Coordinates of C-alpha atoms and ligand atoms in Angstrom, one line a residue:
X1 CA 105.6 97.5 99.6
X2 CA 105.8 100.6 102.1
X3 CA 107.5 101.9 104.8
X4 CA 106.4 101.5 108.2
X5 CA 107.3 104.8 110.4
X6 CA 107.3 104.3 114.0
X7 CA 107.1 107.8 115.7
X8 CA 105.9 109.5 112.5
X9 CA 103.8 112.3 114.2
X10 CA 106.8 113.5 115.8
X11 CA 109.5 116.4 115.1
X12 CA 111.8 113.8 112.7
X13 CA 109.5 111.4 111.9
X14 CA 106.9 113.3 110.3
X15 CA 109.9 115.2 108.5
X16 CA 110.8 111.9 107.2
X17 CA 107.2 111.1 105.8
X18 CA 107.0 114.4 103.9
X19 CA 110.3 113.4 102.0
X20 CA 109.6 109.7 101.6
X21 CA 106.2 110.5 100.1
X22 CA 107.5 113.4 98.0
X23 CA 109.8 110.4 96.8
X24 CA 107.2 108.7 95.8
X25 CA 107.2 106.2 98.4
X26 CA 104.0 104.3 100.5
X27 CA 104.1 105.0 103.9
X28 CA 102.2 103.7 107.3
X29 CA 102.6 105.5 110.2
X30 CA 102.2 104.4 113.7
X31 CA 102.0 106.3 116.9
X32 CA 100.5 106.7 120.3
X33 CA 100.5 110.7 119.6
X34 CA 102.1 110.7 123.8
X35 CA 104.4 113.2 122.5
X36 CA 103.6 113.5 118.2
X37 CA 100.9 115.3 116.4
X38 CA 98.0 113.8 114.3
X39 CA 98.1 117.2 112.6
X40 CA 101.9 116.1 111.7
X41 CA 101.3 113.1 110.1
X42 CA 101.2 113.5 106.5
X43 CA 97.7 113.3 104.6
X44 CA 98.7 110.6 101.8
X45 CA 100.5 108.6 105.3
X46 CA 98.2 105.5 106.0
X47 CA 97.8 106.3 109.6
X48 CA 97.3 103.5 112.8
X49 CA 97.0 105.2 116.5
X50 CA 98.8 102.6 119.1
X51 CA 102.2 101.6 121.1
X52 CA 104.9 99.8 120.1
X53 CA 104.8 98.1 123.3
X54 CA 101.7 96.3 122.7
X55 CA 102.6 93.3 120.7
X56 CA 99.0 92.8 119.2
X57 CA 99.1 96.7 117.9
X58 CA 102.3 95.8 116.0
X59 CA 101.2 92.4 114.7
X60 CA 98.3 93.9 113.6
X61 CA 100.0 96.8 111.6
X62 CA 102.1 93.7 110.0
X63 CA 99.7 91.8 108.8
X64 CA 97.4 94.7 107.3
X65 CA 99.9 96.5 105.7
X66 CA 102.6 95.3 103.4
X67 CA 106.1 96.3 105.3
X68 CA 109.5 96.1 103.4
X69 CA 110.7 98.4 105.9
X70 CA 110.7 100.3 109.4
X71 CA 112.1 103.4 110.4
X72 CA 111.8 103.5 114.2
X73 CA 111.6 106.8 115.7
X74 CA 108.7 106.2 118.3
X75 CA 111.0 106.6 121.7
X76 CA 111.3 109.5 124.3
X77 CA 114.4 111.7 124.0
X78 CA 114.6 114.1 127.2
X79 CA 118.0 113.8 128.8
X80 CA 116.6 115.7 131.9
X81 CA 113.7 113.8 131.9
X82 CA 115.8 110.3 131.8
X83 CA 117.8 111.2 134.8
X84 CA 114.9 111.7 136.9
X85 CA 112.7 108.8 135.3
X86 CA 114.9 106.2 133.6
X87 CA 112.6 103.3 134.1
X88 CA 110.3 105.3 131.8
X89 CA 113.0 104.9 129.3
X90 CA 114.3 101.5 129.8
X91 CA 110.5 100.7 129.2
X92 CA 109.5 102.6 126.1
X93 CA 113.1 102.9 124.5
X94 CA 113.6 99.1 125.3
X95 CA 110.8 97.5 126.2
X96 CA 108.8 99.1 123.5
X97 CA 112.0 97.9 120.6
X98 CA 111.9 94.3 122.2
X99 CA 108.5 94.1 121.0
X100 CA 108.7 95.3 117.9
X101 CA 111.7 93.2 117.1
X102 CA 109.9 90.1 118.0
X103 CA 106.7 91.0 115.7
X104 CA 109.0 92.2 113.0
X105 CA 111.1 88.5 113.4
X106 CA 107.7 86.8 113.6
X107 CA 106.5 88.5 110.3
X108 CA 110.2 88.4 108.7
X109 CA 110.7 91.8 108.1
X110 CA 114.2 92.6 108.1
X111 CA 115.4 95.8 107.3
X112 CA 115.4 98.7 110.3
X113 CA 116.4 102.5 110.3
X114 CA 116.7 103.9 113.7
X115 CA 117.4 107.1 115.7
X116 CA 120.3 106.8 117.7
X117 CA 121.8 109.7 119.1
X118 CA 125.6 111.5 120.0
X119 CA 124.8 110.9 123.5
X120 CA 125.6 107.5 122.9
X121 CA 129.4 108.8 123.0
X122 CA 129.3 111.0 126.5
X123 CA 131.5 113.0 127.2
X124 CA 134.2 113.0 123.6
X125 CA 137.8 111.9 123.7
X126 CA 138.0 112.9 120.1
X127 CA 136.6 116.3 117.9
X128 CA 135.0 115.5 115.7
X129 CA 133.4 112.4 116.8
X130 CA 134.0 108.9 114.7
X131 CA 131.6 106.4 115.1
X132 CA 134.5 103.7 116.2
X133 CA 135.0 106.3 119.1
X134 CA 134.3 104.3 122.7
X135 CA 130.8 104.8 123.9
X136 CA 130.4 105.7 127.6
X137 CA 127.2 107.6 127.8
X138 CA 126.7 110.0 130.7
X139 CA 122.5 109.9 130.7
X140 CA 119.7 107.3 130.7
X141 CA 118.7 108.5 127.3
X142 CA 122.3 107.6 125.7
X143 CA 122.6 104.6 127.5
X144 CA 118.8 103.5 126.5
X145 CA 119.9 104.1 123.2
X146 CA 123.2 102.3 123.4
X147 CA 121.1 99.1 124.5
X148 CA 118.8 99.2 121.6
X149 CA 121.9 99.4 119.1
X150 CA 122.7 96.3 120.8
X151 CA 119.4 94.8 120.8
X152 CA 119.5 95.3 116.8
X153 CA 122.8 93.7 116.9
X154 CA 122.6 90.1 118.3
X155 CA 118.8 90.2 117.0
X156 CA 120.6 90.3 113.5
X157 CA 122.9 88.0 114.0
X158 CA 120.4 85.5 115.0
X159 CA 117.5 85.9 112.7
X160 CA 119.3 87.8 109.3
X161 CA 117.6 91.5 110.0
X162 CA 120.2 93.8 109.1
X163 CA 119.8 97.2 110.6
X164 CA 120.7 100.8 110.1
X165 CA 122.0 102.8 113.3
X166 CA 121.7 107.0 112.8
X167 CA 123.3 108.8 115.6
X168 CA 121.9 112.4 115.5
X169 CA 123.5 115.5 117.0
X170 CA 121.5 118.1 117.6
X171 CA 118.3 118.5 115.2
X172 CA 116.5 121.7 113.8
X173 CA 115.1 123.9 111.9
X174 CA 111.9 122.9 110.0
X175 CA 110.4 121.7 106.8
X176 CA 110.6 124.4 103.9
X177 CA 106.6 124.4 103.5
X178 CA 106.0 126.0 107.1
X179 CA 103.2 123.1 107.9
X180 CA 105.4 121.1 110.1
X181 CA 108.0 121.5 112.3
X182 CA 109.3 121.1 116.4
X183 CA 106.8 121.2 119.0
X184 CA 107.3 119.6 122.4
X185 CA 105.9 120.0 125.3
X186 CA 107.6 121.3 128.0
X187 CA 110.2 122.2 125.3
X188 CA 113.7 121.6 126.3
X189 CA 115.6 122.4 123.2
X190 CA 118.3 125.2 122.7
X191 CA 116.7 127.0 119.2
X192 CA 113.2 126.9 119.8
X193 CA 113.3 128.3 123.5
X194 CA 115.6 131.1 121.9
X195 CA 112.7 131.9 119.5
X196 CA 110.5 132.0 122.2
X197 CA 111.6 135.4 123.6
X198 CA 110.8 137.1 119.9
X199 CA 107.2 135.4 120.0
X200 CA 106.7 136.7 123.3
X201 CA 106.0 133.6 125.4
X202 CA 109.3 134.2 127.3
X203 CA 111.5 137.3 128.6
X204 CA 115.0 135.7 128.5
X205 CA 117.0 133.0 127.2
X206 CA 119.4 131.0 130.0
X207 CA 122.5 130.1 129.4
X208 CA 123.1 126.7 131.1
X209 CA 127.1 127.2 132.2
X210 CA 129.5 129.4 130.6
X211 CA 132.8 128.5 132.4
X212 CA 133.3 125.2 129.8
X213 CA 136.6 125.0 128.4
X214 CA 135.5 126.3 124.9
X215 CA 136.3 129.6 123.5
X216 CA 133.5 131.6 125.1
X217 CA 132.9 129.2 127.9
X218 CA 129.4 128.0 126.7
X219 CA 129.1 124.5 125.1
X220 CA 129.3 123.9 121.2
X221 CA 127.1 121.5 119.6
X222 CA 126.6 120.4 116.2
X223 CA 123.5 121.6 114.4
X224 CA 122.1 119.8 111.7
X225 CA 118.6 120.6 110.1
X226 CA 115.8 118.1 110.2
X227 CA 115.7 117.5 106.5
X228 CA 118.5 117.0 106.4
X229 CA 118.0 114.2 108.6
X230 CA 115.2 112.9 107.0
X231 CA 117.2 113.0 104.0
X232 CA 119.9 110.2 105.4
X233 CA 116.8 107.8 106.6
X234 CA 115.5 107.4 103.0
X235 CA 119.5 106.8 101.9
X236 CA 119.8 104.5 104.6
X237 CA 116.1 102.5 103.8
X238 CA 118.1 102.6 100.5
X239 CA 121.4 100.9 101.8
X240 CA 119.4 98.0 103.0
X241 CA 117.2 97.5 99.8
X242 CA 120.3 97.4 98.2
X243 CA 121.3 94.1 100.3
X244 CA 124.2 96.0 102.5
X245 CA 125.2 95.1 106.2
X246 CA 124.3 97.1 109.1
X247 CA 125.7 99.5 109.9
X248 CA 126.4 102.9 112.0
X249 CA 126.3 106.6 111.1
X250 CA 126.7 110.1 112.3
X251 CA 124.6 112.6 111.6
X252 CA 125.9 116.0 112.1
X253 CA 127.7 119.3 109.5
X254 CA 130.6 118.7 111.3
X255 CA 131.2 122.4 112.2
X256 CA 130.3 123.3 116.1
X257 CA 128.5 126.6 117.2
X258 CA 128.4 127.7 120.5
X259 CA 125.6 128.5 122.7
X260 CA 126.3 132.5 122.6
X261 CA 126.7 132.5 119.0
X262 CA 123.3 130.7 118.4
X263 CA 121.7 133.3 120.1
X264 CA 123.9 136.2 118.5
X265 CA 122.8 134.4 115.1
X266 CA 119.0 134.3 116.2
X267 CA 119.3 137.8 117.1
X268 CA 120.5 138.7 113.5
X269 CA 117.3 136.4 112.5
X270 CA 114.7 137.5 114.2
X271 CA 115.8 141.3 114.7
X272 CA 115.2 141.0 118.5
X273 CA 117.5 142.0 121.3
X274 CA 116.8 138.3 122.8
X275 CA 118.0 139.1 126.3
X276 CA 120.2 136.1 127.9
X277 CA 121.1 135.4 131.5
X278 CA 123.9 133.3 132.4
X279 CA 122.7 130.0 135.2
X280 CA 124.5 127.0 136.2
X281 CA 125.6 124.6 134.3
X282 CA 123.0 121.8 133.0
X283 CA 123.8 118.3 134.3
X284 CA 125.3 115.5 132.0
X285 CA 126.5 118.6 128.8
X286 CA 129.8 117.7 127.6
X287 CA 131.8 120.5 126.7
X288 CA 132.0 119.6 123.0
X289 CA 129.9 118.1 120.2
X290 CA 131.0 118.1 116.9
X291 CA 130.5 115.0 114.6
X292 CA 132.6 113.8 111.9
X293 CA 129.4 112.4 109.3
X294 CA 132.4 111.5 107.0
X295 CA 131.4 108.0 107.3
X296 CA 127.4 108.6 105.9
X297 CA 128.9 110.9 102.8
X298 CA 131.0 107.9 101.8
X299 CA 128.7 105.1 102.4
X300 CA 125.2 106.6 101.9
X301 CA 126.2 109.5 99.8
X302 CA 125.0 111.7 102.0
X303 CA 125.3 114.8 101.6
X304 CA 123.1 117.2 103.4
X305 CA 122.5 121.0 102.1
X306 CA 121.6 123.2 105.2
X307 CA 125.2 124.2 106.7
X308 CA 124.4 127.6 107.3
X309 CA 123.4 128.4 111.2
X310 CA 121.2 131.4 109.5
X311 CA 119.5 129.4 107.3
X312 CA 118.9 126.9 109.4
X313 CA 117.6 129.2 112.2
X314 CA 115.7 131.2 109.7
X315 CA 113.7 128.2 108.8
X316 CA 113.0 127.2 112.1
X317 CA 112.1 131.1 113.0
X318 CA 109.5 130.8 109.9
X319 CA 107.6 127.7 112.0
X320 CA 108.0 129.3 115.0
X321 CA 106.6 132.7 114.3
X322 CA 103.4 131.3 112.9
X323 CA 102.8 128.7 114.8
X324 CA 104.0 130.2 118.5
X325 CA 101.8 127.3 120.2
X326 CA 103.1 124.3 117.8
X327 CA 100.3 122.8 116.3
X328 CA 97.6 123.7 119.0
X329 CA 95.1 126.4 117.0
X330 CA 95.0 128.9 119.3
Ligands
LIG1 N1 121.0 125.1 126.5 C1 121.0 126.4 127.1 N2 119.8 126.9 127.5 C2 118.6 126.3 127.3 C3 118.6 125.1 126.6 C4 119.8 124.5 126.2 O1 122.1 127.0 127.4 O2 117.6 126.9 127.7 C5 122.3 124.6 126.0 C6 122.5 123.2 126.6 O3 123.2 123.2 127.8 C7 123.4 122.6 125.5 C8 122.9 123.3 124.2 O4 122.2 124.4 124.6 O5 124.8 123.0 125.7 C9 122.0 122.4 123.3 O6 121.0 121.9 124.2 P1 119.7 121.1 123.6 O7 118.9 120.8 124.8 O8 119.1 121.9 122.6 O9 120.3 119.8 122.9 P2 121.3 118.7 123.5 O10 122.7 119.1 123.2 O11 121.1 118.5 125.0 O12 120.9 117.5 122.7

């Protein structure tokens, strides 16, 4: 039986393949490659090009391939971008996982892992973050990804699929072999815009706000690296072989680094002077992000090994530098 991967050309889905196929695992991957990489998808991943929104693209995958499981990654994930568009993301974040829920009920599959995210939370009454914390999200992507968590909720209780919620913090780094790792386009991500400046394709970092209430008045995230997120996927898949209830998790180290020591730690990385100009604030940032994963180390066992900021920078700094245009050849 193998593992359907929704999304797996993209930054955490195809970091997800290379671990569940170094684990010895089948995999099938679908995507529309909008925003993933053909180039990303793992050779030994049975690969099918289409959108989850089109039900007969989905059946199709079913009844071709032998699925004990999906891992749904295959959504769009720009906050920015859902502000100014959110019916883009009510219809692929939503739309595209009320489709897929109605094949996968039609075709009884009934296990699901799925990317949720700490925007679900907005802006934090609580450091570090518990997932029974209220959720009030302050963007279209959060709340898009609130509603699916939902979706997954009373579509369990009514038909028996149990499900798997993962809400990340804030992913990087890349994998360990220097063939994959993040490439969007425009990129909007803190880390690889930093490196950016060292490969020459920009003069400055910006500093979106640094009048937040934190100790150097930028805003403090949690980092955690993508295999290590791939890493709690296969534990979770794992969870719901075992016959366990659904269930939510953070995803995060649990330690919080600013947006000025990120670059300060890049600049000890890379060996450049990274210039970095201070703008105005970016809208719908909390202040604070920091995750208490407590929850997926007891339950999952998770247990992920990339807590160092200069590691983890260092890895995504070894993508970067040789492949300064992603996975384009040029
Ligand atoms: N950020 C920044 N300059 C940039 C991009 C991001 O100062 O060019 C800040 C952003 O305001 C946030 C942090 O870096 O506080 C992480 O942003 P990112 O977009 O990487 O992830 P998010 O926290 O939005 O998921």
């Amino acid at each position: 039986m193998a593992i359907l991967v929704l999304g797996g050309a993209g930054y955490i889905g195809s970091h997800t393949v290379y671990e569940l196929i170094d684990r010895g695992e089948e995999v099938v991957v679908a995507d529309n490659l909008e925003t993933g990489h053909i180039e990303a998808v793992h050779p030994k991943a049975k690969f099918y090009q289409g959108d989850i929104r089109d039900r007969a693209f989905v059946d199709k995958v079913f009844e071709e391939c032998k699925i004990d499981a999906v891992i749904h990654f295959a959504a769009n994930s720009l906050v920015g971008e859902s502000m100014t568009n959110p019916l883009k993301y009510y219809d692929n974040n939503l739309c595209g996982t009320k489709v897929l829920l109605e094949s996968m009920v039609a075709h009884r599959i009934d296990k699901i892992v799925f990317s949720s995210t700490a925007a679900t939370y907005g802006e934090p009454k609580n450091i570090p973050i518990m997932e029974s914390d209220s959720t009030h999200p302050t963007n279209c992507y959060g709340e898009t990804k609130l509603s699916m968590e939902k979706m997954f909720k009373w579509t369990g209780r009514a038909h028996g699929l149990r499900y798997v919620s993962l809400r990340y913090f804030n992913a990087c780094g890349a994998h360990e072999s220097g063939e994959i790792g993040e490439a969007h386009a425009p990129e909007t991500h803190l880390i690889p815009l930093i490196l950016q400046v060292p490969n020459g394709k920009r003069e400055a970092i910006t500093i979106f706000g640094d009048d937040y209430q934190t100790p150097d008045g930028t805003c403090i995230r949690d980092y955690i690296h993508v295999t290590d997120l791939a890493m709690a996927h296969i534990l979770a898949v794992q969870y719901l072989r075992d016959g366990n209830i659904s269930n939510i998790f953070n995803l995060g180290n649990g330690v919080g680094f600013s947006v000025k020591e990120v670059i300060e730690t890049a600049r000890k990385v890379t060996g450049h002077p990274i210039p970095a100009v201070i703008s105005e604030r970016r809208a719908g940032d909390p202040a604070r992000l920091i995750a208490s994963s407590e929850k997926a180390r007891q339950v999952l066992g998770w247990n992920p090994q990339h807590d160092d900021l200069e590691k983890i920078i260092a890895s995504a700094w070894k993508w970067h530098k040789n492949h300064p245009n992603g996975f384009e050849k040029k």
